[in-house]
Structure formats: structure tokens, C-alpha cells
Short mmCIF file of C-alpha atoms in Angstrom, two decimals:
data_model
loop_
_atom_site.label_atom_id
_atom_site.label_comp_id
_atom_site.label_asym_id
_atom_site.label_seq_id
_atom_site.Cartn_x
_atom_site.Cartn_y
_atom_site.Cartn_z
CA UNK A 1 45.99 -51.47 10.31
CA UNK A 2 42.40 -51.61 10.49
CA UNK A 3 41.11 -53.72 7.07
CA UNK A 4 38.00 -53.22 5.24
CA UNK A 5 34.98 -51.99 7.52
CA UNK A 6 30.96 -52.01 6.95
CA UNK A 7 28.25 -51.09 8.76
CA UNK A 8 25.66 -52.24 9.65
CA UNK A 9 26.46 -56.22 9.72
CA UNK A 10 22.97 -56.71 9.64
CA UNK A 11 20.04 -55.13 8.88
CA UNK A 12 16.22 -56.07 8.19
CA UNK A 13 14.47 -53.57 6.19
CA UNK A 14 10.66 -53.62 4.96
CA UNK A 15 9.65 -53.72 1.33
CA UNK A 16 9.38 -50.20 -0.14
CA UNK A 17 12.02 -48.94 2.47
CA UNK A 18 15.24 -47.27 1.51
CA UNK A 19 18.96 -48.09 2.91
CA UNK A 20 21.80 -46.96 3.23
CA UNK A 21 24.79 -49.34 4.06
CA UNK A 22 28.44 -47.87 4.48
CA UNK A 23 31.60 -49.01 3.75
CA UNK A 24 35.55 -47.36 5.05
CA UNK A 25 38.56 -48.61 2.76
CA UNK A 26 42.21 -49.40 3.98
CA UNK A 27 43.86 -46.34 4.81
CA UNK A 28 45.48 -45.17 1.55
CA UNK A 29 43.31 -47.04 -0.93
CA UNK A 30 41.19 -45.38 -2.99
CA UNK A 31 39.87 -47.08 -4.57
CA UNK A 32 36.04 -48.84 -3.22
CA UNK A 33 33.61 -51.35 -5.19
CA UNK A 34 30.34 -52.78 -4.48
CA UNK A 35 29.24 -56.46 -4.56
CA UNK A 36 25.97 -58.06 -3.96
CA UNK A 37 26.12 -61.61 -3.33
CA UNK A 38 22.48 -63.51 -3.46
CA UNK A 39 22.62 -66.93 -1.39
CA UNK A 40 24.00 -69.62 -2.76
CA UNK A 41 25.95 -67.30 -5.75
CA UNK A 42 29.08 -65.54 -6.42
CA UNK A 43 29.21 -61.74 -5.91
CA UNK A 44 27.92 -59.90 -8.65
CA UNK A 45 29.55 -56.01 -9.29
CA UNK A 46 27.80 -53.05 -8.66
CA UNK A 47 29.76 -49.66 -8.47
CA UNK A 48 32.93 -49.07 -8.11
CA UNK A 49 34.39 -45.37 -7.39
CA UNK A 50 37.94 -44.08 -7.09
CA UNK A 51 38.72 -40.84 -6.66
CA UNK A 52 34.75 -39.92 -5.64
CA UNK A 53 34.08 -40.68 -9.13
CA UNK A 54 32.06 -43.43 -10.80
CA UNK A 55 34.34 -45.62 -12.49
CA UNK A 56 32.33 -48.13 -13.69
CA UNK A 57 28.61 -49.67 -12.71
CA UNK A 58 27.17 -53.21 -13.13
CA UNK A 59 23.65 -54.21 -14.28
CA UNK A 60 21.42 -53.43 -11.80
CA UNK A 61 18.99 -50.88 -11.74
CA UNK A 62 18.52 -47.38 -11.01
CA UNK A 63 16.81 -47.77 -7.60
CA UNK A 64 20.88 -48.74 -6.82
CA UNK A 65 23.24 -45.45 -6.15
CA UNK A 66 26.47 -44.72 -4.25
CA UNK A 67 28.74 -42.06 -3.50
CA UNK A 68 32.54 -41.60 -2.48
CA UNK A 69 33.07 -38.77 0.36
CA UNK A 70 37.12 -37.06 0.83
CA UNK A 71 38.30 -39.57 2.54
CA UNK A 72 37.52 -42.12 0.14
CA UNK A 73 34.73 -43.77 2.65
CA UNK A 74 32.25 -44.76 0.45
CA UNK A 75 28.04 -45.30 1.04
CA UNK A 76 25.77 -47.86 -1.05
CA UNK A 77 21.80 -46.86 -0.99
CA UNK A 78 18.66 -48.52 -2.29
CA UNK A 79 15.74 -47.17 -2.96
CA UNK A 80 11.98 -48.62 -3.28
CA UNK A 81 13.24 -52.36 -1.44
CA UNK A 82 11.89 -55.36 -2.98
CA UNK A 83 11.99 -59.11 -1.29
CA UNK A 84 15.07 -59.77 -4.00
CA UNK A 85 17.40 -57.46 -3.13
CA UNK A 86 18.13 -59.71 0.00
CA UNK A 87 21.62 -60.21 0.29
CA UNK A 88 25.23 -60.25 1.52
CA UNK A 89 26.51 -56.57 -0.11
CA UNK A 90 30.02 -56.61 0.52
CA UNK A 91 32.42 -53.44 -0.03
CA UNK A 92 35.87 -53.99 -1.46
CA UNK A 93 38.64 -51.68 -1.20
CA UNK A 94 41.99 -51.20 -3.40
CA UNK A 95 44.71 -49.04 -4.07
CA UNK A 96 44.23 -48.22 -7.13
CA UNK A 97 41.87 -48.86 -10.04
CA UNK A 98 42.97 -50.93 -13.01
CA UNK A 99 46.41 -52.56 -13.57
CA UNK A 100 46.75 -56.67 -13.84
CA UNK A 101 48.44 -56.01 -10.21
CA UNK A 102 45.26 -54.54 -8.82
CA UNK A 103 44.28 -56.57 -5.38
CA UNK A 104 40.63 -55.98 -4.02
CA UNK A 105 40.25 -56.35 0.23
CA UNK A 106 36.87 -57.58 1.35
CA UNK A 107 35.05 -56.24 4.38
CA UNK A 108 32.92 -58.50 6.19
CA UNK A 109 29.44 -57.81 3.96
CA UNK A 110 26.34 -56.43 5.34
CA UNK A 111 23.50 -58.94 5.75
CA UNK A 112 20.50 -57.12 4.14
CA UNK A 113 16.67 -58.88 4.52
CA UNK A 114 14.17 -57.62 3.16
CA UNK A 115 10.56 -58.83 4.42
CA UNK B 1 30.83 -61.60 -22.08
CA UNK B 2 33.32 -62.12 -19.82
CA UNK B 3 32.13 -64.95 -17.38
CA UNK B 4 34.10 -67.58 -15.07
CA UNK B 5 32.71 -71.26 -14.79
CA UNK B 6 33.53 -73.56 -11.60
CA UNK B 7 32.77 -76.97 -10.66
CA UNK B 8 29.75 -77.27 -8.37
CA UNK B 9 29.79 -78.49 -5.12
CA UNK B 10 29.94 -79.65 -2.50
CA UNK B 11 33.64 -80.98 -2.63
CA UNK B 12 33.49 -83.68 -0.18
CA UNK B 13 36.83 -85.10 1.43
CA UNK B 14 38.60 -86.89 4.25
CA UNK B 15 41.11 -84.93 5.90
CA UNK B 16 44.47 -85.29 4.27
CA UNK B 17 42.96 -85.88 0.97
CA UNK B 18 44.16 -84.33 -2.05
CA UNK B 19 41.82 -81.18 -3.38
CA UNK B 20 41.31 -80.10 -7.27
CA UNK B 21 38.34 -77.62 -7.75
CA UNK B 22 38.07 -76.40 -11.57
CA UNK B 23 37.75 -73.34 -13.10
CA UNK B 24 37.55 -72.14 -15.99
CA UNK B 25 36.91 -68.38 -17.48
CA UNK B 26 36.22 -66.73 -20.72
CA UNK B 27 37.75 -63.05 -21.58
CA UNK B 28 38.50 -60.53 -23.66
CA UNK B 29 41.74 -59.37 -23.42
CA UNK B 30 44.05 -61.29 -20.46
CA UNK B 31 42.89 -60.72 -17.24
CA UNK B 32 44.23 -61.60 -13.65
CA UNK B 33 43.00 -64.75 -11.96
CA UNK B 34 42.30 -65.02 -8.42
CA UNK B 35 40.86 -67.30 -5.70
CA UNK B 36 38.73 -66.22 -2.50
CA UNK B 37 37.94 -68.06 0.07
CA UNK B 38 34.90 -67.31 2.18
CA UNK B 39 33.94 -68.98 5.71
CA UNK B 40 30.74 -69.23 7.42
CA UNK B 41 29.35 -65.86 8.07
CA UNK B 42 32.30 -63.72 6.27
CA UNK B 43 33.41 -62.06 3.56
CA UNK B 44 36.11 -63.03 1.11
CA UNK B 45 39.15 -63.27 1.58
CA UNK B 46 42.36 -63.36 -1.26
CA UNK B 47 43.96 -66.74 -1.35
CA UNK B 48 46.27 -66.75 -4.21
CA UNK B 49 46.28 -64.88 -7.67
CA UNK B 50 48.24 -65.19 -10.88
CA UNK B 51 48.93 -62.08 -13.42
CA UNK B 52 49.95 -63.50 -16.71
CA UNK B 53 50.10 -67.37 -18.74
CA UNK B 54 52.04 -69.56 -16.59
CA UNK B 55 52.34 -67.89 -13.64
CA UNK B 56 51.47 -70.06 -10.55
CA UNK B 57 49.95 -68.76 -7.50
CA UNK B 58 50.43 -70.11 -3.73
CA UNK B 59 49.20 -69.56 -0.38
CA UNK B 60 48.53 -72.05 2.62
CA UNK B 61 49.41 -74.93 0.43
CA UNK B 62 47.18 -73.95 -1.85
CA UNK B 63 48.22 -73.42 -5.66
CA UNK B 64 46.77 -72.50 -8.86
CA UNK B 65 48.65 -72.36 -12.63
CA UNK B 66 47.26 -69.67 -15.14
CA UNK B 67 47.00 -71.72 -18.15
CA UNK B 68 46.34 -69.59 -21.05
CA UNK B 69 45.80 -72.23 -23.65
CA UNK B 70 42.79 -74.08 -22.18
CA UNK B 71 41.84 -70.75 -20.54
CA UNK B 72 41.86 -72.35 -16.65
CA UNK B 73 42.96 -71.56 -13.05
CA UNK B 74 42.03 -74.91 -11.40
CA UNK B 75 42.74 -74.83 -7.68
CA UNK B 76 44.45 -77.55 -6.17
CA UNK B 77 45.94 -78.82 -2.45
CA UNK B 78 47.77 -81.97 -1.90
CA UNK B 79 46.50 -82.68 1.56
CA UNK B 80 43.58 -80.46 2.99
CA UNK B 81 42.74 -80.03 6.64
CA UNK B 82 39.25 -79.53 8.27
CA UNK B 83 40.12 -76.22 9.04
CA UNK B 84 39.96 -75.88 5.00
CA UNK B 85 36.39 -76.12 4.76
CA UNK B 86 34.41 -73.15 3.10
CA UNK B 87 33.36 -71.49 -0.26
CA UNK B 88 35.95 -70.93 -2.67
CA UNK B 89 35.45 -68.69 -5.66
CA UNK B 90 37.41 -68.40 -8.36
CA UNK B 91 37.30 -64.68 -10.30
CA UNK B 92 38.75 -62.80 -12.91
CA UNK B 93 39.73 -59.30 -12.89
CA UNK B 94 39.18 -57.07 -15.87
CA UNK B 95 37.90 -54.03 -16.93
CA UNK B 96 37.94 -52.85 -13.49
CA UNK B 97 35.88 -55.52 -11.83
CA UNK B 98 35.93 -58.82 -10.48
CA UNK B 99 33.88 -61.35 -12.31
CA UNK B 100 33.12 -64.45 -9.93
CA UNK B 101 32.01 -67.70 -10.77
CA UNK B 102 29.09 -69.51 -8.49
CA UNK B 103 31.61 -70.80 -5.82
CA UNK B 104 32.51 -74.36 -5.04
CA UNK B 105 31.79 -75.60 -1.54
CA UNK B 106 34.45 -77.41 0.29
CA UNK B 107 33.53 -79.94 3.25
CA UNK B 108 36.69 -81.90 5.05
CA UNK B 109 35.97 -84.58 7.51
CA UNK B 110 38.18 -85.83 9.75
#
């Protein structure tokens, strides 16, 4: 089975620009969360959605949205760039949300560099 | 808030030395406990995790006790290999989200 996929694994944007990055769970989980992880830090939580519904969102600002589509693929967007939101953003998928059981899959991040 | 603290890095070792990287985590509630381990270039990946007080987690050699009473999840490996070198970060789960601490860089030599 295929794991955790994002796209693009890299990408250099310009300040002011907007992105999109995109993330597809493991089949059957439903479950997909957003990280961005800054150089040198652990990942910090941004969104997570289950069910194509906003289950819970992070402290970052509005300029940060996502959605979930049917088949649970999910996409990450960023308005109005600034040289700080340079980063690894790595989508995690799981079954489920909630419950002490609850495992979270990485994908492989997408490198985002803003200049 | 809900926050996990690890010992900074870089770990420095000979091959076939023995490993301990601490962690510690504060929490409302009782919340999972996991490591990741992340290698040049990559994104995490689930080493070992524990659900409850005293459960111990394993993978690879690698092990981890949920201790409840001094609120830690320190990491340990009784003989680690180069191939062992990377980031390892040590999380909790609750409320629906991973909370990671700053990661704790691991460098074997042979």
C-alpha cells in the first residue's frame, strides 16, 4: 500500500505569492493533519480534518486554510507569503481522530522557500 | 499548556555505545507518548509509542517506559549503530494533536 503522499517536494515561492501544497492519506484513513516544521524545530500543528470537517486548528493565522475533498485527500494553502513561513509542511494521515490508540503516518513534507 | 521538553543535541556517540535521550512532557489529562525519528531530507517516521503509566514501548532496539510519576518517556538503546543517526522527537498526543518537543540530534561514529 502506497503510504502518505505530498506534492510538490519542493517548491520556491515569492513573497506575497499564494500556495497550495497537497497531501493523499493511506487508503482508508480519514483522518489528515497539518504540520509545519521551521528548521532546526519540532513540527508545530496546524489543521487537522476528518471527515472534510475541521476538527481542530493550531495558532497560526488566518492567511493559513485547508480543505478535505470525498476521498479524504486533503489541500493546505497560504495566502499573502512572507520570508517566515519557510518550511518543511508535512501532512499526516490516520484512521481515525481521537482515541489514546490513534497512530499518525507522515508523508515525506513539502520543502516550502519563500524568497 | 500542554508542551513536551527534550534534551538538546547533538547526542554524540561511538558506535555500539549505549543511547539515553530525555524527555519529558507536561499535560492535562493522560496522553499517549510517542517517538519519531526523522533522517536527512524526510519526514517522520513512528518508532515506538506507549498508551498508559507503565507501558513500555519497543522497536529496532529501541525502548521507552511511560512513567507517569515524574511525567517522562526517556528514549533509550543499549548499543546504537551508525545507521541510527538522525533527529528524534519525542511527542505527545492529546486533544487531537501531536505536541512535539524541539528534537534531539543523534550522531554515531564508527
Amino acid at each position: 500500500d502506497a503510504g502518505v503522499t505530498q506534492s510538490p517536494t519542493h517548491l520556491i515561492k515569492t513573497r506575497g505569492q499564494h500556495v497550495t501544497l497537497r497531501c493523499s492519506p493511506i487508503s482508508g484513513h480519514k483522518s489528515v493533519s497539518w504540520y509545519q516544521q521551521v528548521l532546526g524545530q519540532g513540527p508545530q500543528f496546524i489543521f487537522q480534518y476528518y471527515e472534510k470537517e475541521e476538527r481542530g486548528r493550531g495558532n497560526f493565522p488566518d492567511r493559513f486554510s485547508a480543505r478535505q475533498f470525498p476521498n479524504y485527500s486533503s489541500e493546505l494553502n497560504v495566502n499573502a507569503l512572507l520570508l517566515g513561513d519557510s518550511a518543511l509542511y508535512l501532512c499526516a494521515s490516520s484512521l481515525r481522530t481521537g482515541g489514546k490508540n490513534t497512530e499518525a503516518f507522515f508523508g515525506q513534507g513539502t520543502r516550502l522557500t519563500v524568497v | 499548556g500542554d508542551s513536551v521538553t527534550q534534551m538538546e543535541g547533538p547526542v554524540t556517540l561511538s558506535e555500539e555505545a549505549f543511547l539515553t535521550i530525555n524527555c519529558t512532557y507536561t499535560a492535562t489529562g493522560y496522553p499517549s507518548l510517542f517517538w519519531y525519528v526523522q533522517y536527512p531530507g524526510e519526514g517522520l517516521q513512528l518508532l515506538l509509542k506507549a498508551t498508559k503509566a507503565d507501558d513500555k514501548g519497543s522497536n529496532k532496539g529501541f525502548e521507552a517506559t511511560y512513567r507517569k510519576e515524574t511525567t517522562s518517556f526517556h528514549l533509550e538503546k543499549g548499543s546504537v549503530q551508525v545507521s541510527d543517526s538522525a533527529v528524534y522527537f519525542c511527542a505527545q498526543y492529546n486533544t487531537d494533536k501531536l505536541i512535539f518537543g524541539t528534537g534531539t540530534r543523534l550522531q554515531v561514529f564508527p
